[in-house]
CSV table of C-alpha atoms and ligand atoms in Angstrom, one decimal:
chain,number,residue,atom,x,y,z
A,1,MET,CA,113.7,70.1,86.5
A,2,THR,CA,114.6,72.2,89.5
A,3,ALA,CA,113.2,71.2,93.0
A,4,PRO,CA,110.3,73.4,94.2
A,5,SER,CA,111.5,76.0,96.7
A,6,SER,CA,109.5,78.0,99.1
A,7,ILE,CA,109.4,81.3,101.0
A,8,ARG,CA,108.3,81.4,104.6
A,9,LEU,CA,106.1,84.4,105.4
A,10,ALA,CA,104.6,85.5,108.6
A,11,VAL,CA,101.4,87.3,107.9
A,12,ILE,CA,100.0,89.9,110.3
A,13,PRO,CA,96.7,91.3,108.9
A,14,GLY,CA,96.2,93.3,112.1
A,15,ASP,CA,93.2,95.6,112.4
A,16,GLY,CA,90.6,97.4,110.3
A,17,ILE,CA,91.3,97.5,106.6
A,18,GLY,CA,94.6,95.7,107.3
A,19,VAL,CA,92.7,92.5,107.3
A,20,GLU,CA,91.0,93.3,104.0
A,21,VAL,CA,94.1,94.5,102.1
A,22,THR,CA,96.4,91.8,103.3
A,23,ALA,CA,94.1,89.1,101.9
A,24,GLU,CA,94.4,90.8,98.5
A,25,ALA,CA,98.2,91.2,98.8
A,26,LEU,CA,98.6,87.5,99.5
A,27,LYS,CA,96.3,86.6,96.6
A,28,VAL,CA,98.4,88.7,94.2
A,29,LEU,CA,101.7,87.6,95.6
A,30,GLN,CA,100.7,83.9,95.1
A,31,ALA,CA,99.5,84.5,91.6
A,32,ALA,CA,102.7,86.3,90.6
A,33,LEU,CA,105.1,83.7,91.8
A,34,PRO,CA,106.5,81.1,89.5
A,35,ALA,CA,104.8,77.6,89.9
A,36,ASP,CA,107.9,76.1,91.5
A,37,VAL,CA,108.1,78.7,94.3
A,38,LYS,CA,105.6,78.0,97.1
A,39,VAL,CA,104.5,80.4,99.8
A,40,GLU,CA,104.4,78.9,103.3
A,41,GLY,CA,102.3,81.6,105.0
A,42,THR,CA,101.4,81.5,108.7
A,43,GLU,CA,98.9,84.0,109.9
A,44,TYR,CA,99.4,85.6,113.3
A,45,ASP,CA,96.4,86.9,115.2
A,46,LEU,CA,97.8,90.1,116.6
A,47,GLY,CA,96.0,93.4,117.1
A,48,ALA,CA,92.9,94.6,118.8
A,49,ARG,CA,91.0,91.3,118.9
A,50,ARG,CA,93.9,89.5,120.7
A,51,TYR,CA,94.5,92.5,123.0
A,52,HIS,CA,90.8,92.4,124.1
A,53,ALA,CA,90.9,88.6,124.5
A,54,THR,CA,94.2,88.3,126.3
A,55,GLY,CA,95.6,91.7,127.1
A,56,GLU,CA,98.6,90.9,125.0
A,57,THR,CA,100.0,93.0,122.2
A,58,LEU,CA,103.1,91.0,121.1
A,59,PRO,CA,104.2,88.3,123.5
A,60,ASP,CA,107.9,87.5,123.5
A,61,GLU,CA,107.3,83.9,122.4
A,62,VAL,CA,105.5,85.2,119.3
A,63,LEU,CA,108.4,87.6,118.6
A,64,GLY,CA,110.8,84.7,118.9
A,65,GLU,CA,108.8,82.7,116.4
A,66,LEU,CA,108.5,85.6,113.9
A,67,LYS,CA,112.3,85.8,113.9
A,68,GLY,CA,112.4,82.5,112.0
A,69,TYR,CA,110.6,83.7,108.9
A,70,ASP,CA,112.0,85.0,105.6
A,71,ALA,CA,109.8,88.1,105.8
A,72,ILE,CA,106.7,89.6,107.4
A,73,LEU,CA,103.7,90.9,105.6
A,74,LEU,CA,101.7,93.3,107.7
A,75,GLY,CA,98.3,95.0,107.1
A,76,ALA,CA,97.8,97.8,109.6
A,77,ILE,CA,97.6,98.1,113.4
A,78,GLY,CA,95.4,100.3,115.5
A,79,ASP,CA,91.7,100.4,116.5
A,80,PRO,CA,89.5,103.0,118.2
A,81,SER,CA,88.5,100.4,120.9
A,82,VAL,CA,92.1,100.3,122.2
A,83,PRO,CA,93.8,103.3,123.9
A,84,SER,CA,95.9,105.2,121.4
A,85,GLY,CA,99.5,104.0,121.3
A,86,VAL,CA,98.9,100.6,123.0
A,87,LEU,CA,99.0,98.6,119.7
A,88,GLU,CA,101.1,101.1,117.7
A,89,ARG,CA,103.9,101.0,120.3
A,90,GLY,CA,103.3,97.6,121.8
A,91,LEU,CA,103.0,95.8,118.5
A,92,LEU,CA,104.1,97.7,115.4
A,93,LEU,CA,107.0,99.7,116.9
A,94,LYS,CA,108.0,96.7,119.0
A,95,LEU,CA,108.4,94.7,115.8
A,96,ARG,CA,110.3,97.4,114.0
A,97,PHE,CA,112.7,98.0,117.0
A,98,ALA,CA,113.1,94.3,117.9
A,99,PHE,CA,113.9,93.4,114.3
A,100,ASP,CA,116.2,96.4,113.8
A,101,HIS,CA,114.2,97.8,110.9
A,102,HIS,CA,116.5,100.8,110.6
A,103,VAL,CA,115.7,101.5,106.9
A,104,ASN,CA,112.0,102.4,106.4
A,105,LEU,CA,111.8,102.5,102.6
A,106,ARG,CA,108.9,104.4,101.1
A,107,PRO,CA,108.9,104.8,97.3
A,108,SER,CA,106.6,107.4,95.7
A,109,ARG,CA,105.8,107.4,92.1
A,110,LEU,CA,103.0,109.0,90.1
A,111,TYR,CA,102.0,106.2,87.8
A,112,PRO,CA,100.9,107.1,84.2
A,113,GLY,CA,97.2,108.0,84.1
A,114,VAL,CA,97.0,108.6,87.9
A,115,GLU,CA,95.5,111.9,88.7
A,116,GLY,CA,97.4,113.6,91.5
A,117,PRO,CA,96.3,116.9,93.1
A,118,LEU,CA,99.0,118.8,91.3
A,119,LYS,CA,98.3,120.5,88.0
A,120,ALA,CA,101.7,120.7,86.3
A,121,ALA,CA,104.3,118.5,87.8
A,122,GLY,CA,107.0,116.7,85.8
A,123,GLU,CA,107.7,113.0,86.5
A,124,ILE,CA,107.3,112.2,90.1
A,125,ASP,CA,109.5,109.3,91.2
A,126,PHE,CA,111.4,109.5,94.4
A,127,VAL,CA,112.0,107.4,97.5
A,128,VAL,CA,112.1,108.4,101.1
A,129,VAL,CA,114.6,106.5,103.3
A,130,ARG,CA,113.1,107.1,106.7
A,131,GLU,CA,115.1,106.1,109.8
A,132,GLY,CA,113.1,103.4,111.5
A,133,THR,CA,114.4,102.7,115.0
A,134,GLU,CA,115.3,106.0,116.6
A,135,GLY,CA,114.0,109.6,116.8
A,136,PRO,CA,111.1,110.6,119.0
A,137,TYR,CA,109.5,107.1,118.5
A,138,THR,CA,111.6,105.2,121.0
A,139,GLY,CA,109.4,105.8,124.0
A,140,ASN,CA,112.1,107.9,125.6
A,141,GLY,CA,110.0,110.2,127.8
A,142,GLY,CA,107.4,110.3,130.5
A,143,THR,CA,105.0,112.3,132.5
A,144,ILE,CA,104.8,113.6,136.0
A,145,ARG,CA,101.8,115.1,137.8
A,146,GLN,CA,99.6,113.7,135.1
A,147,GLY,CA,96.1,115.2,135.0
A,148,THR,CA,97.0,118.2,137.1
A,149,GLU,CA,97.7,121.8,135.9
A,150,HIS,CA,101.3,121.2,136.7
A,151,GLU,CA,101.7,118.2,134.4
A,152,VAL,CA,104.9,117.8,132.5
A,153,ALA,CA,105.3,115.4,129.6
A,154,THR,CA,108.5,114.7,127.6
A,155,GLU,CA,109.1,112.7,124.4
A,156,VAL,CA,112.8,112.9,123.7
A,157,SER,CA,114.2,112.3,120.3
A,158,LEU,CA,117.0,109.7,120.4
A,159,ASN,CA,119.7,109.9,117.7
A,160,THR,CA,122.8,107.9,117.7
A,161,ALA,CA,125.9,108.3,115.5
A,162,TYR,CA,125.6,104.6,114.7
A,163,GLY,CA,121.9,104.8,113.8
A,164,VAL,CA,122.2,108.0,111.7
A,165,GLU,CA,125.3,106.8,109.9
A,166,ARG,CA,123.8,103.5,108.8
A,167,VAL,CA,120.6,105.0,107.4
A,168,VAL,CA,122.5,107.9,105.7
A,169,ARG,CA,124.9,105.4,104.1
A,170,ASP,CA,122.0,103.3,102.9
A,171,ALA,CA,120.4,106.3,101.4
A,172,PHE,CA,123.6,107.4,99.6
A,173,ALA,CA,124.0,103.8,98.2
A,174,ARG,CA,120.4,104.0,96.9
A,175,ALA,CA,120.9,107.4,95.4
A,176,GLN,CA,124.1,106.2,93.7
A,177,ALA,CA,122.2,103.3,92.1
A,178,ARG,CA,119.5,105.6,90.6
A,179,PRO,CA,119.8,107.5,87.3
A,180,ARG,CA,119.5,111.0,88.9
A,181,LYS,CA,121.9,110.3,91.8
A,182,LYS,CA,120.5,113.0,94.0
A,183,LEU,CA,120.1,112.8,97.8
A,184,THR,CA,118.2,115.4,99.9
A,185,LEU,CA,118.7,115.4,103.7
A,186,VAL,CA,115.5,116.7,105.4
A,187,HIS,CA,115.8,117.8,109.0
A,188,LYS,CA,115.3,120.9,111.1
A,189,THR,CA,118.9,121.8,111.8
A,190,ASN,CA,118.0,125.5,112.5
A,191,VAL,CA,116.1,124.6,115.6
A,192,LEU,CA,116.9,121.0,116.6
A,193,VAL,CA,120.5,121.9,116.8
A,194,PHE,CA,121.8,118.9,118.6
A,195,ALA,CA,120.2,116.1,116.5
A,196,GLY,CA,120.4,118.3,113.5
A,197,SER,CA,124.1,118.8,113.8
A,198,LEU,CA,124.7,115.1,114.2
A,199,TRP,CA,122.6,114.3,111.0
A,200,SER,CA,124.3,117.1,109.1
A,201,ARG,CA,127.9,116.1,110.1
A,202,VAL,CA,127.2,112.5,109.3
A,203,PHE,CA,125.6,113.4,106.0
A,204,HIS,CA,128.6,115.4,104.8
A,205,ALA,CA,131.1,112.9,106.0
A,206,VAL,CA,129.4,110.0,104.2
A,207,ALA,CA,128.9,112.3,101.1
A,208,ALA,CA,132.6,112.3,100.6
A,209,GLU,CA,132.5,108.6,99.9
A,210,PHE,CA,129.8,109.1,97.2
A,211,PRO,CA,131.2,111.9,94.9
A,212,GLU,CA,128.8,111.1,92.1
A,213,VAL,CA,125.8,111.8,94.3
A,214,ALA,CA,124.5,115.4,94.2
A,215,THR,CA,123.4,116.5,97.7
A,216,ASP,CA,120.9,118.9,98.9
A,217,TYR,CA,119.4,120.0,102.3
A,218,LEU,CA,115.9,121.2,103.2
A,219,HIS,CA,114.4,122.1,106.5
A,220,VAL,CA,111.4,119.9,107.0
A,221,ASP,CA,108.9,122.8,106.8
A,222,ALA,CA,110.3,123.9,103.5
A,223,ALA,CA,110.4,120.3,102.3
A,224,THR,CA,106.6,120.1,102.7
A,225,ILE,CA,106.3,123.1,100.3
A,226,PHE,CA,108.4,121.5,97.7
A,227,LEU,CA,106.7,118.1,98.0
A,228,ALA,CA,103.4,119.8,97.4
A,229,THR,CA,104.6,122.2,94.6
A,230,GLN,CA,107.6,120.6,92.9
A,231,PRO,CA,107.8,116.9,93.9
A,232,GLU,CA,109.8,116.3,90.7
A,233,ARG,CA,112.8,117.9,92.3
A,234,PHE,CA,113.3,114.9,94.7
A,235,ASP,CA,115.1,111.7,93.9
A,236,VAL,CA,116.1,110.2,97.3
A,237,ILE,CA,115.2,111.8,100.6
A,238,VAL,CA,116.8,110.7,103.9
A,239,THR,CA,115.3,111.8,107.1
A,240,ASP,CA,114.5,110.9,110.7
A,241,ASN,CA,111.6,108.7,111.9
A,242,LEU,CA,109.1,111.4,112.7
A,243,PHE,CA,109.7,113.7,109.7
A,244,GLY,CA,109.7,110.6,107.4
A,245,ASP,CA,106.4,109.5,108.8
A,246,ILE,CA,104.8,112.8,108.1
A,247,LEU,CA,106.4,113.4,104.7
A,248,THR,CA,105.5,110.0,103.3
A,249,ASP,CA,101.7,110.6,104.0
A,250,LEU,CA,102.1,113.8,102.0
A,251,ALA,CA,104.1,112.0,99.4
A,252,ALA,CA,101.3,109.5,99.1
A,253,ALA,CA,98.8,112.3,98.7
A,254,VAL,CA,100.7,113.9,95.8
A,255,THR,CA,101.1,110.6,94.0
A,256,GLY,CA,97.5,109.5,93.8
A,257,GLY,CA,96.6,108.8,97.4
A,258,ILE,CA,97.4,106.8,100.5
A,259,GLY,CA,95.8,103.7,99.0
A,260,LEU,CA,98.8,103.4,96.6
A,261,ALA,CA,101.7,104.0,99.0
A,262,ALA,CA,103.9,100.9,99.9
A,263,SER,CA,106.7,100.5,102.3
A,264,GLY,CA,109.4,98.1,103.5
A,265,ASN,CA,110.9,98.1,107.0
A,266,LEU,CA,114.3,96.7,106.3
A,267,ASP,CA,117.0,95.2,108.4
A,268,VAL,CA,119.5,95.5,105.6
A,269,THR,CA,122.0,93.2,107.4
A,270,GLY,CA,119.6,90.3,107.0
A,271,THR,CA,119.9,89.3,110.7
A,272,PHE,CA,116.1,89.7,111.2
A,273,PRO,CA,113.2,89.3,108.8
A,274,SER,CA,112.2,92.5,107.1
A,275,MET,CA,108.6,93.6,107.2
A,276,PHE,CA,106.4,95.0,104.4
A,277,GLU,CA,103.3,97.0,104.9
A,278,PRO,CA,101.2,99.8,103.3
A,279,VAL,CA,102.0,103.3,104.5
A,280,HIS,CA,98.4,103.7,105.6
A,281,GLY,CA,96.8,102.7,108.9
A,282,SER,CA,93.8,100.6,109.7
A,283,ALA,CA,91.3,103.3,108.4
A,284,PRO,CA,88.5,102.6,110.9
A,285,ASP,CA,86.3,105.1,108.9
A,286,ILE,CA,86.0,102.7,106.0
A,287,ALA,CA,86.9,99.3,107.6
A,288,GLY,CA,84.6,96.3,106.8
A,289,GLN,CA,83.0,98.0,103.8
A,290,GLY,CA,85.1,96.7,101.0
A,291,LYS,CA,86.1,100.3,100.1
A,292,ALA,CA,89.8,100.1,100.9
A,293,ASP,CA,92.2,100.2,98.0
A,294,PRO,CA,94.5,97.2,98.4
A,295,THR,CA,97.1,98.5,95.9
A,296,ALA,CA,99.4,99.8,98.6
A,297,ALA,CA,99.4,96.4,100.3
A,298,ILE,CA,99.9,94.7,96.9
A,299,LEU,CA,102.8,97.0,96.0
A,300,SER,CA,104.3,96.2,99.5
A,301,ALA,CA,104.1,92.5,98.6
A,302,ALA,CA,106.1,93.4,95.5
A,303,LEU,CA,108.7,95.1,97.6
A,304,LEU,CA,108.8,92.0,99.7
A,305,LEU,CA,109.4,89.8,96.7
A,306,ASP,CA,112.0,92.2,95.4
A,307,HIS,CA,113.8,92.2,98.7
A,308,LEU,CA,113.8,88.4,99.0
A,309,GLY,CA,114.9,88.1,95.4
A,310,ARG,CA,118.0,90.2,96.2
A,311,THR,CA,118.8,88.6,99.6
A,312,LYS,CA,117.6,85.0,99.2
A,313,ALA,CA,119.1,83.0,96.4
A,314,LEU,CA,115.7,82.1,94.9
A,315,PRO,CA,115.1,82.6,91.2
A,316,GLY,CA,112.0,84.2,89.9
A,317,LEU,CA,111.2,86.5,92.8
A,318,SER,CA,112.4,89.7,91.4
A,319,GLU,CA,110.6,88.9,88.1
A,320,ALA,CA,107.4,88.3,90.1
A,321,ALA,CA,107.8,91.7,91.8
A,322,ARG,CA,108.1,93.3,88.4
A,323,ARG,CA,105.0,91.5,87.2
A,324,ILE,CA,103.0,92.9,90.2
A,325,GLU,CA,104.3,96.4,89.5
A,326,ALA,CA,103.4,96.1,85.8
A,327,ALA,CA,100.0,94.8,86.7
A,328,VAL,CA,99.4,97.8,89.0
A,329,GLU,CA,100.6,100.2,86.3
A,330,THR,CA,98.1,98.7,83.8
A,331,ASP,CA,95.3,98.6,86.3
A,332,LEU,CA,95.9,102.3,87.3
A,333,ALA,CA,95.8,103.3,83.6
A,334,GLU,CA,92.5,101.4,83.2
A,335,ARG,CA,91.1,103.0,86.3
A,336,ALA,CA,91.8,106.4,84.7
A,337,ALA,CA,89.9,105.4,81.6
A,338,ASP,CA,87.0,103.8,83.6
A,339,PRO,CA,86.7,105.2,87.1
A,340,THR,CA,83.7,102.9,88.1
A,341,PRO,CA,84.4,102.1,91.8
A,342,ARG,CA,85.4,98.5,92.5
A,343,THR,CA,85.5,96.7,95.8
A,344,THR,CA,88.8,95.8,97.6
A,345,SER,CA,88.5,92.2,96.4
A,346,GLU,CA,87.6,93.2,92.8
A,347,ILE,CA,90.8,95.2,92.6
A,348,GLY,CA,92.7,92.3,94.1
A,349,ASP,CA,91.2,89.8,91.6
A,350,ALA,CA,92.0,92.1,88.7
A,351,LEU,CA,95.6,92.5,89.8
A,352,ALA,CA,96.1,88.8,90.5
A,353,ALA,CA,94.9,88.0,87.0
A,354,LYS,CA,97.2,90.6,85.5
A,355,ALA,CA,100.2,89.6,87.6
A,356,ALA,CA,99.9,85.8,87.1
A,357,GLY,CA,103.2,84.2,86.4
B,1,LIG,N1,101.4,101.1,109.9
B,1,LIG,C1,100.3,101.1,110.6
B,1,LIG,O1,99.9,100.1,111.0
B,1,LIG,C2,99.7,102.4,110.9
B,1,LIG,C3,98.7,102.4,111.8
B,1,LIG,N2,98.0,103.6,112.0
B,1,LIG,C4,96.9,103.5,112.9
B,1,LIG,O2,95.7,103.4,112.1
B,1,LIG,C5,94.6,104.0,112.8
B,1,LIG,C6,93.9,105.0,111.9
B,1,LIG,O3,94.8,106.1,111.7
B,1,LIG,P1,94.5,107.3,110.7
B,1,LIG,O4,95.3,108.4,111.2
B,1,LIG,O5,93.1,107.4,110.4
B,1,LIG,O6,95.3,106.9,109.3
B,1,LIG,P2,94.8,105.9,108.1
B,1,LIG,O7,96.0,105.9,107.2
B,1,LIG,O8,94.3,104.7,108.7
B,1,LIG,O9,93.6,106.7,107.4
B,1,LIG,C7,93.7,108.1,107.0
B,1,LIG,C8,92.6,108.3,105.9
B,1,LIG,O10,93.0,107.6,104.7
B,1,LIG,C9,92.0,106.7,104.3
B,1,LIG,N3,92.7,105.4,103.8
B,1,LIG,C10,93.7,104.8,104.4
B,1,LIG,N4,94.1,103.7,103.7
B,1,LIG,C11,93.2,103.6,102.7
B,1,LIG,C12,93.1,102.7,101.6
B,1,LIG,N5,93.9,101.6,101.4
B,1,LIG,N6,92.1,102.9,100.7
B,1,LIG,C13,91.3,104.0,100.8
B,1,LIG,N7,91.4,104.9,101.8
B,1,LIG,C14,92.4,104.7,102.7
B,1,LIG,C15,91.2,106.4,105.5
B,1,LIG,O11,89.9,106.0,105.2
B,1,LIG,C16,91.3,107.7,106.2
B,1,LIG,O12,90.3,108.6,105.7
B,1,LIG,C17,95.2,104.6,114.1
B,1,LIG,O13,95.0,103.6,115.1
B,1,LIG,C18,96.6,104.7,113.8
B,1,LIG,O14,97.5,104.7,114.9
B,1,LIG,C19,98.3,104.8,111.3
B,1,LIG,C20,99.3,104.7,110.4
B,1,LIG,C21,100.1,103.6,110.1
B,2,LIG,C1,101.3,104.1,113.6
B,2,LIG,C2,102.8,104.6,113.7
B,2,LIG,C3,103.5,103.8,114.7
B,2,LIG,C4,103.5,104.5,112.5
B,2,LIG,C5,103.1,105.3,111.3
B,2,LIG,O1,102.2,106.1,111.2
B,2,LIG,C6,103.9,104.9,110.1
B,2,LIG,O2,104.9,104.2,110.2
B,2,LIG,O3,103.6,105.4,109.0
B,3,LIG,MG1,102.4,107.1,109.2
């Protein structure tokens, strides 16, 4: 008999529906794990409640503690009671930057039976590799003469050769490992000529090391056309932080909705814990009503298990991830047959039962 092993998870439910969907993701994750793998989950009270109570978003001592976990499971951050950007920058982006989450992995798949808004698409199954630590999200900007008619505001996009190369290389490796072996760079090289040139040169230099991968390039505006009209043409997309943020909400919309879209913020070197979260935000418009679809958070938990299965020598984790994905696939097909609305926890219960190891 093998000794029980455990995975140490930091859980940050956050705000709004983040709290509701994270509870379901944990429920399903626990159900899917083999009996001899235990979850040691520690919940962190971070988000609007803590900000109002203490003025803190992410204290350094908490950041230090979080570093010691195998992975982080996050719900969503952001609340209308807090000025826009305070929690998004001071908590969510602080985590992504501090833990060097340079690969923001966002898979998009139209599951069988799921009704997308497109009439006649082929199979939709692609992954966006979004750069996660640079671009216009670094806070490289400022304002002068604020509130006057002479106000000036800047928000500079930061792109380093190091940062671009590591994410482009990761995307090529992912494309190489997939059956279609196709990688599309999405940027705006016709206008953003400095950053665009760097991305383009790095992309072509790294391409030479992956001769089996077919490459393609689209300006981001055209990419939105093809995502909405021919999403089947994509296999792997690599792009910068801002373009990737926008494209992946669109990708979610064409594959059945934002309630199904999962993501992983990866430090592929393993120096820091990777963080898994749904693509969606805290959805204040439906928070507290049991209306949120927890599937995106549950699929993010599957990404977490898959990641730990690959990086931590623990048996059974990848299999548990596959069980969750299979449970989602079955559940989505059943929803198509019987679209009676279910609450957040009813969907979680159904998926936990289906994914049980
Ligand atoms: N990773 C994160 O924590 C993110 C946080 N945010 C923050 O979330 C807050 C709200 O942002 P929004 O722009 O409204 O984006 P959002 O993703 O929270 O909501 C957009 C729309 O999608 C719906 N929706 C989202 N998730 C859903 C789910 N699981 N099931 C059913 N419907 C769902 C919402 O009800 C809303 O109508 C803001 O404070 C924003 O900054 C936004 C995106 C990501
Ligand atoms: C709230 C932002 C910081 C991030 C975002 O929208 C995203 O990562 O999808
Ligand atoms: Mg987003």
